[in-house]
Amino acid sequence: SSADSHDSLTECMVCSDNKRDTLFAPCGHIATCSLCAARVKKCFICKSIVADRNKIEECIVCSEKKASVLFRV
């Protein structure tokens, strides 16, 4: 179903229990939750070396899209 495919796009690629919430740098992909991100050496999506990790909080405008990292205050 479409709900299942949406869940697979938002769930952590390591533990599958939590939502993806950590932005990898420099590639910019979001593949894992913050708990699993520390153990990831290469991005699961593009295989780039992960040099930095940034936890993304919920957007203060809509509370649905996790976009606060995209806006510098």
PDB file of N, CA and C in Angstrom:
ATOM      1  N   SER A   1       0.834  -1.194   0.000  1.00  0.00           N
ATOM      2  CA  SER A   1       0.000   0.000   0.000  1.00  0.00           C
ATOM      3  C   SER A   1       0.867   1.242   0.000  1.00  0.00           C
ATOM      4  N   SER A   2       0.272   2.395  -0.259  1.00  0.00           N
ATOM      5  CA  SER A   2       1.057   3.628  -0.308  1.00  0.00           C
ATOM      6  C   SER A   2       1.558   4.018   1.076  1.00  0.00           C
ATOM      7  N   ALA A   3       0.829   3.663   2.126  1.00  0.00           N
ATOM      8  CA  ALA A   3       1.283   3.956   3.490  1.00  0.00           C
ATOM      9  C   ALA A   3       2.551   3.170   3.806  1.00  0.00           C
ATOM     10  N   ASP A   4       2.609   1.923   3.370  1.00  0.00           N
ATOM     11  CA  ASP A   4       3.797   1.113   3.602  1.00  0.00           C
ATOM     12  C   ASP A   4       5.008   1.678   2.868  1.00  0.00           C
ATOM     13  N   SER A   5       4.827   2.119   1.622  1.00  0.00           N
ATOM     14  CA  SER A   5       5.959   2.650   0.875  1.00  0.00           C
ATOM     15  C   SER A   5       6.426   3.970   1.478  1.00  0.00           C
ATOM     16  N   HIS A   6       5.502   4.783   1.995  1.00  0.00           N
ATOM     17  CA  HIS A   6       5.892   6.031   2.656  1.00  0.00           C
ATOM     18  C   HIS A   6       6.691   5.726   3.916  1.00  0.00           C
ATOM     19  N   ASP A   7       6.268   4.736   4.692  1.00  0.00           N
ATOM     20  CA  ASP A   7       6.991   4.366   5.907  1.00  0.00           C
ATOM     21  C   ASP A   7       8.405   3.905   5.586  1.00  0.00           C
ATOM     22  N   SER A   8       8.579   3.150   4.519  1.00  0.00           N
ATOM     23  CA  SER A   8       9.906   2.654   4.184  1.00  0.00           C
ATOM     24  C   SER A   8      10.830   3.783   3.751  1.00  0.00           C
ATOM     25  N   LEU A   9      10.266   4.881   3.252  1.00  0.00           N
ATOM     26  CA  LEU A   9      11.081   6.029   2.864  1.00  0.00           C
ATOM     27  C   LEU A   9      11.455   6.903   4.048  1.00  0.00           C
ATOM     28  N   THR A  10      10.713   6.790   5.150  1.00  0.00           N
ATOM     29  CA  THR A  10      10.995   7.645   6.301  1.00  0.00           C
ATOM     30  C   THR A  10      11.637   6.891   7.463  1.00  0.00           C
ATOM     31  N   GLU A  11      11.611   5.555   7.437  1.00  0.00           N
ATOM     32  CA  GLU A  11      12.195   4.809   8.563  1.00  0.00           C
ATOM     33  C   GLU A  11      13.699   4.679   8.408  1.00  0.00           C
ATOM     34  N   CYS A  12      14.377   4.615   9.535  1.00  0.00           N
ATOM     35  CA  CYS A  12      15.829   4.465   9.581  1.00  0.00           C
ATOM     36  C   CYS A  12      16.271   3.234   8.803  1.00  0.00           C
ATOM     37  N   MET A  13      17.300   3.375   7.974  1.00  0.00           N
ATOM     38  CA  MET A  13      17.792   2.257   7.161  1.00  0.00           C
ATOM     39  C   MET A  13      18.615   1.259   7.980  1.00  0.00           C
ATOM     40  N   VAL A  14      18.913   1.602   9.243  1.00  0.00           N
ATOM     41  CA  VAL A  14      19.675   0.684  10.101  1.00  0.00           C
ATOM     42  C   VAL A  14      18.732  -0.104  11.010  1.00  0.00           C
ATOM     43  N   CYS A  15      17.980   0.610  11.856  1.00  0.00           N
ATOM     44  CA  CYS A  15      17.160  -0.076  12.866  1.00  0.00           C
ATOM     45  C   CYS A  15      15.710  -0.294  12.435  1.00  0.00           C
ATOM     46  N   SER A  16      15.214   0.466  11.477  1.00  0.00           N
ATOM     47  CA  SER A  16      13.821   0.385  11.000  1.00  0.00           C
ATOM     48  C   SER A  16      12.789   0.681  12.082  1.00  0.00           C
ATOM     49  N   ASP A  17      13.230   1.116  13.252  1.00  0.00           N
ATOM     50  CA  ASP A  17      12.298   1.412  14.346  1.00  0.00           C
ATOM     51  C   ASP A  17      11.982   2.903  14.424  1.00  0.00           C
ATOM     52  N   ASN A  18      12.991   3.730  14.187  1.00  0.00           N
ATOM     53  CA  ASN A  18      12.825   5.174  14.321  1.00  0.00           C
ATOM     54  C   ASN A  18      12.740   5.835  12.952  1.00  0.00           C
ATOM     55  N   LYS A  19      12.324   7.096  12.956  1.00  0.00           N
ATOM     56  CA  LYS A  19      12.262   7.886  11.724  1.00  0.00           C
ATOM     57  C   LYS A  19      13.657   8.409  11.382  1.00  0.00           C
ATOM     58  N   ARG A  20      13.916   8.593  10.098  1.00  0.00           N
ATOM     59  CA  ARG A  20      15.163   9.220   9.654  1.00  0.00           C
ATOM     60  C   ARG A  20      15.142  10.672  10.099  1.00  0.00           C
ATOM     61  N   ASP A  21      16.199  11.119  10.766  1.00  0.00           N
ATOM     62  CA  ASP A  21      16.222  12.502  11.245  1.00  0.00           C
ATOM     63  C   ASP A  21      17.623  13.106  11.268  1.00  0.00           C
ATOM     64  N   THR A  22      18.565  12.478  10.565  1.00  0.00           N
ATOM     65  CA  THR A  22      19.941  12.974  10.597  1.00  0.00           C
ATOM     66  C   THR A  22      20.469  13.190   9.183  1.00  0.00           C
ATOM     67  N   LEU A  23      20.918  14.415   8.935  1.00  0.00           N
ATOM     68  CA  LEU A  23      21.443  14.802   7.628  1.00  0.00           C
ATOM     69  C   LEU A  23      22.939  14.510   7.593  1.00  0.00           C
ATOM     70  N   PHE A  24      23.369  13.722   6.604  1.00  0.00           N
ATOM     71  CA  PHE A  24      24.790  13.425   6.444  1.00  0.00           C
ATOM     72  C   PHE A  24      25.446  14.527   5.614  1.00  0.00           C
ATOM     73  N   ALA A  25      26.670  14.884   5.984  1.00  0.00           N
ATOM     74  CA  ALA A  25      27.442  15.851   5.203  1.00  0.00           C
ATOM     75  C   ALA A  25      28.718  15.150   4.738  1.00  0.00           C
ATOM     76  N   PRO A  26      29.187  15.409   3.551  1.00  0.00           N
ATOM     77  CA  PRO A  26      28.746  16.478   2.668  1.00  0.00           C
ATOM     78  C   PRO A  26      27.643  16.103   1.686  1.00  0.00           C
ATOM     79  N   CYS A  27      27.202  14.853   1.630  1.00  0.00           N
ATOM     80  CA  CYS A  27      26.277  14.437   0.562  1.00  0.00           C
ATOM     81  C   CYS A  27      24.861  14.991   0.723  1.00  0.00           C
ATOM     82  N   GLY A  28      24.410  15.248   1.970  1.00  0.00           N
ATOM     83  CA  GLY A  28      23.092  15.819   2.181  1.00  0.00           C
ATOM     84  C   GLY A  28      21.965  14.810   2.262  1.00  0.00           C
ATOM     85  N   HIS A  29      22.281  13.519   2.271  1.00  0.00           N
ATOM     86  CA  HIS A  29      21.231  12.506   2.370  1.00  0.00           C
ATOM     87  C   HIS A  29      20.773  12.313   3.818  1.00  0.00           C
ATOM     88  N   ILE A  30      19.530  11.869   3.972  1.00  0.00           N
ATOM     89  CA  ILE A  30      18.963  11.562   5.280  1.00  0.00           C
ATOM     90  C   ILE A  30      18.571  10.088   5.248  1.00  0.00           C
ATOM     91  N   ALA A  31      19.374   9.231   5.888  1.00  0.00           N
ATOM     92  CA  ALA A  31      19.169   7.797   5.778  1.00  0.00           C
ATOM     93  C   ALA A  31      18.918   7.099   7.110  1.00  0.00           C
ATOM     94  N   THR A  32      19.274   7.740   8.227  1.00  0.00           N
ATOM     95  CA  THR A  32      19.186   7.066   9.524  1.00  0.00           C
ATOM     96  C   THR A  32      18.603   7.974  10.607  1.00  0.00           C
ATOM     97  N   CYS A  33      18.272   7.343  11.717  1.00  0.00           N
ATOM     98  CA  CYS A  33      17.879   8.105  12.906  1.00  0.00           C
ATOM     99  C   CYS A  33      19.150   8.594  13.603  1.00  0.00           C
ATOM    100  N   SER A  34      18.986   9.501  14.549  1.00  0.00           N
ATOM    101  CA  SER A  34      20.154  10.063  15.234  1.00  0.00           C
ATOM    102  C   SER A  34      20.883   9.027  16.081  1.00  0.00           C
ATOM    103  N   LEU A  35      20.166   8.015  16.552  1.00  0.00           N
ATOM    104  CA  LEU A  35      20.808   6.982  17.370  1.00  0.00           C
ATOM    105  C   LEU A  35      21.755   6.115  16.556  1.00  0.00           C
ATOM    106  N   CYS A  36      21.380   5.817  15.322  1.00  0.00           N
ATOM    107  CA  CYS A  36      22.205   4.953  14.469  1.00  0.00           C
ATOM    108  C   CYS A  36      23.265   5.732  13.676  1.00  0.00           C
ATOM    109  N   ALA A  37      23.050   7.028  13.486  1.00  0.00           N
ATOM    110  CA  ALA A  37      23.928   7.832  12.621  1.00  0.00           C
ATOM    111  C   ALA A  37      25.388   7.808  13.050  1.00  0.00           C
ATOM    112  N   ALA A  38      25.637   7.763  14.340  1.00  0.00           N
ATOM    113  CA  ALA A  38      27.017   7.810  14.837  1.00  0.00           C
ATOM    114  C   ALA A  38      27.848   6.621  14.356  1.00  0.00           C
ATOM    115  N   ARG A  39      27.191   5.505  14.083  1.00  0.00           N
ATOM    116  CA  ARG A  39      27.919   4.303  13.654  1.00  0.00           C
ATOM    117  C   ARG A  39      28.150   4.239  12.149  1.00  0.00           C
ATOM    118  N   VAL A  40      27.501   5.123  11.396  1.00  0.00           N
ATOM    119  CA  VAL A  40      27.570   5.065   9.936  1.00  0.00           C
ATOM    120  C   VAL A  40      28.827   5.774   9.435  1.00  0.00           C
ATOM    121  N   LYS A  41      29.623   5.060   8.653  1.00  0.00           N
ATOM    122  CA  LYS A  41      30.854   5.616   8.085  1.00  0.00           C
ATOM    123  C   LYS A  41      30.646   6.090   6.646  1.00  0.00           C
ATOM    124  N   LYS A  42      29.786   5.360   5.893  1.00  0.00           N
ATOM    125  CA  LYS A  42      29.486   5.716   4.505  1.00  0.00           C
ATOM    126  C   LYS A  42      27.978   5.806   4.339  1.00  0.00           C
ATOM    127  N   CYS A  43      27.545   6.788   3.554  1.00  0.00           N
ATOM    128  CA  CYS A  43      26.122   6.980   3.281  1.00  0.00           C
ATOM    129  C   CYS A  43      25.556   5.739   2.593  1.00  0.00           C
ATOM    130  N   PHE A  44      24.396   5.283   3.060  1.00  0.00           N
ATOM    131  CA  PHE A  44      23.761   4.105   2.471  1.00  0.00           C
ATOM    132  C   PHE A  44      23.207   4.386   1.079  1.00  0.00           C
ATOM    133  N   ILE A  45      22.940   5.646   0.778  1.00  0.00           N
ATOM    134  CA  ILE A  45      22.308   6.004  -0.488  1.00  0.00           C
ATOM    135  C   ILE A  45      23.340   6.195  -1.601  1.00  0.00           C
ATOM    136  N   CYS A  46      24.434   6.935  -1.315  1.00  0.00           N
ATOM    137  CA  CYS A  46      25.410   7.232  -2.371  1.00  0.00           C
ATOM    138  C   CYS A  46      26.814   6.698  -2.094  1.00  0.00           C
ATOM    139  N   LYS A  47      27.012   6.118  -0.921  1.00  0.00           N
ATOM    140  CA  LYS A  47      28.306   5.533  -0.531  1.00  0.00           C
ATOM    141  C   LYS A  47      29.413   6.558  -0.279  1.00  0.00           C
ATOM    142  N   SER A  48      29.066   7.838  -0.162  1.00  0.00           N
ATOM    143  CA  SER A  48      30.062   8.862   0.177  1.00  0.00           C
ATOM    144  C   SER A  48      30.479   8.711   1.635  1.00  0.00           C
ATOM    145  N   ILE A  49      31.726   9.078   1.932  1.00  0.00           N
ATOM    146  CA  ILE A  49      32.189   9.088   3.317  1.00  0.00           C
ATOM    147  C   ILE A  49      31.403  10.150   4.077  1.00  0.00           C
ATOM    148  N   VAL A  50      30.910   9.791   5.262  1.00  0.00           N
ATOM    149  CA  VAL A  50      30.161  10.734   6.091  1.00  0.00           C
ATOM    150  C   VAL A  50      31.153  11.489   6.972  1.00  0.00           C
ATOM    151  N   ALA A  51      31.284  12.791   6.725  1.00  0.00           N
ATOM    152  CA  ALA A  51      32.216  13.609   7.478  1.00  0.00           C
ATOM    153  C   ALA A  51      31.546  14.273   8.677  1.00  0.00           C
ATOM    154  N   ASP A  52      30.225  14.498   8.574  1.00  0.00           N
ATOM    155  CA  ASP A  52      29.507  15.171   9.648  1.00  0.00           C
ATOM    156  C   ASP A  52      28.054  14.724   9.644  1.00  0.00           C
ATOM    157  N   ARG A  53      27.407  14.856  10.790  1.00  0.00           N
ATOM    158  CA  ARG A  53      26.013  14.460  10.946  1.00  0.00           C
ATOM    159  C   ARG A  53      25.266  15.564  11.668  1.00  0.00           C
ATOM    160  N   ASN A  54      24.084  15.938  11.162  1.00  0.00           N
ATOM    161  CA  ASN A  54      23.290  16.988  11.788  1.00  0.00           C
ATOM    162  C   ASN A  54      21.870  16.484  12.014  1.00  0.00           C
ATOM    163  N   LYS A  55      21.446  16.500  13.268  1.00  0.00           N
ATOM    164  CA  LYS A  55      20.077  16.095  13.576  1.00  0.00           C
ATOM    165  C   LYS A  55      19.117  17.182  13.114  1.00  0.00           C
ATOM    166  N   ILE A  56      18.068  16.784  12.428  1.00  0.00           N
ATOM    167  CA  ILE A  56      17.082  17.724  11.901  1.00  0.00           C
ATOM    168  C   ILE A  56      15.868  17.730  12.810  1.00  0.00           C
ATOM    169  N   GLU A  57      15.504  18.909  13.272  1.00  0.00           N
ATOM    170  CA  GLU A  57      14.318  19.053  14.125  1.00  0.00           C
ATOM    171  C   GLU A  57      13.115  19.343  13.240  1.00  0.00           C
ATOM    172  N   GLU A  58      11.926  19.252  13.811  1.00  0.00           N
ATOM    173  CA  GLU A  58      10.720  19.532  13.041  1.00  0.00           C
ATOM    174  C   GLU A  58      10.642  21.000  12.677  1.00  0.00           C
ATOM    175  N   CYS A  59      10.075  21.270  11.525  1.00  0.00           N
ATOM    176  CA  CYS A  59       9.880  22.637  11.053  1.00  0.00           C
ATOM    177  C   CYS A  59       8.950  23.380  12.012  1.00  0.00           C
ATOM    178  N   ILE A  60       9.344  24.599  12.391  1.00  0.00           N
ATOM    179  CA  ILE A  60       8.511  25.353  13.329  1.00  0.00           C
ATOM    180  C   ILE A  60       7.272  25.931  12.661  1.00  0.00           C
ATOM    181  N   VAL A  61       7.245  25.961  11.332  1.00  0.00           N
ATOM    182  CA  VAL A  61       6.095  26.505  10.616  1.00  0.00           C
ATOM    183  C   VAL A  61       4.988  25.461  10.481  1.00  0.00           C
ATOM    184  N   CYS A  62       5.332  24.288   9.953  1.00  0.00           N
ATOM    185  CA  CYS A  62       4.283  23.309   9.678  1.00  0.00           C
ATOM    186  C   CYS A  62       4.317  22.104  10.610  1.00  0.00           C
ATOM    187  N   SER A  63       5.395  21.896  11.350  1.00  0.00           N
ATOM    188  CA  SER A  63       5.559  20.772  12.276  1.00  0.00           C
ATOM    189  C   SER A  63       5.473  19.407  11.604  1.00  0.00           C
ATOM    190  N   GLU A  64       5.508  19.384  10.280  1.00  0.00           N
ATOM    191  CA  GLU A  64       5.455  18.102   9.574  1.00  0.00           C
ATOM    192  C   GLU A  64       6.761  17.830   8.845  1.00  0.00           C
ATOM    193  N   LYS A  65       7.202  18.797   8.071  1.00  0.00           N
ATOM    194  CA  LYS A  65       8.424  18.602   7.305  1.00  0.00           C
ATOM    195  C   LYS A  65       9.627  18.977   8.155  1.00  0.00           C
ATOM    196  N   LYS A  66      10.600  18.104   8.171  1.00  0.00           N
ATOM    197  CA  LYS A  66      11.794  18.360   8.965  1.00  0.00           C
ATOM    198  C   LYS A  66      12.771  19.173   8.126  1.00  0.00           C
ATOM    199  N   ALA A  67      12.656  20.497   8.224  1.00  0.00           N
ATOM    200  CA  ALA A  67      13.403  21.356   7.318  1.00  0.00           C
ATOM    201  C   ALA A  67      14.222  22.438   7.995  1.00  0.00           C
ATOM    202  N   SER A  68      14.300  22.468   9.289  1.00  0.00           N
ATOM    203  CA  SER A  68      14.962  23.586   9.965  1.00  0.00           C
ATOM    204  C   SER A  68      16.433  23.711   9.594  1.00  0.00           C
ATOM    205  N   VAL A  69      17.071  22.611   9.215  1.00  0.00           N
ATOM    206  CA  VAL A  69      18.477  22.660   8.854  1.00  0.00           C
ATOM    207  C   VAL A  69      18.667  23.439   7.560  1.00  0.00           C
ATOM    208  N   LEU A  70      17.638  23.500   6.722  1.00  0.00           N
ATOM    209  CA  LEU A  70      17.752  24.156   5.432  1.00  0.00           C
ATOM    210  C   LEU A  70      17.713  25.683   5.542  1.00  0.00           C
ATOM    211  N   PHE A  71      17.303  26.191   6.689  1.00  0.00           N
ATOM    212  CA  PHE A  71      17.195  27.628   6.866  1.00  0.00           C
ATOM    213  C   PHE A  71      18.166  28.101   7.935  1.00  0.00           C
ATOM    214  N   ARG A  72      19.022  29.035   7.572  1.00  0.00           N
ATOM    215  CA  ARG A  72      19.952  29.606   8.547  1.00  0.00           C
ATOM    216  C   ARG A  72      19.282  30.793   9.201  1.00  0.00           C
ATOM    217  N   VAL A  73      19.356  30.843  10.530  1.00  0.00           N
ATOM    218  CA  VAL A  73      18.691  31.933  11.265  1.00  0.00           C
ATOM    219  C   VAL A  73      19.698  33.003  11.612  1.00  0.00           C
TER     220      VAL A  73
END
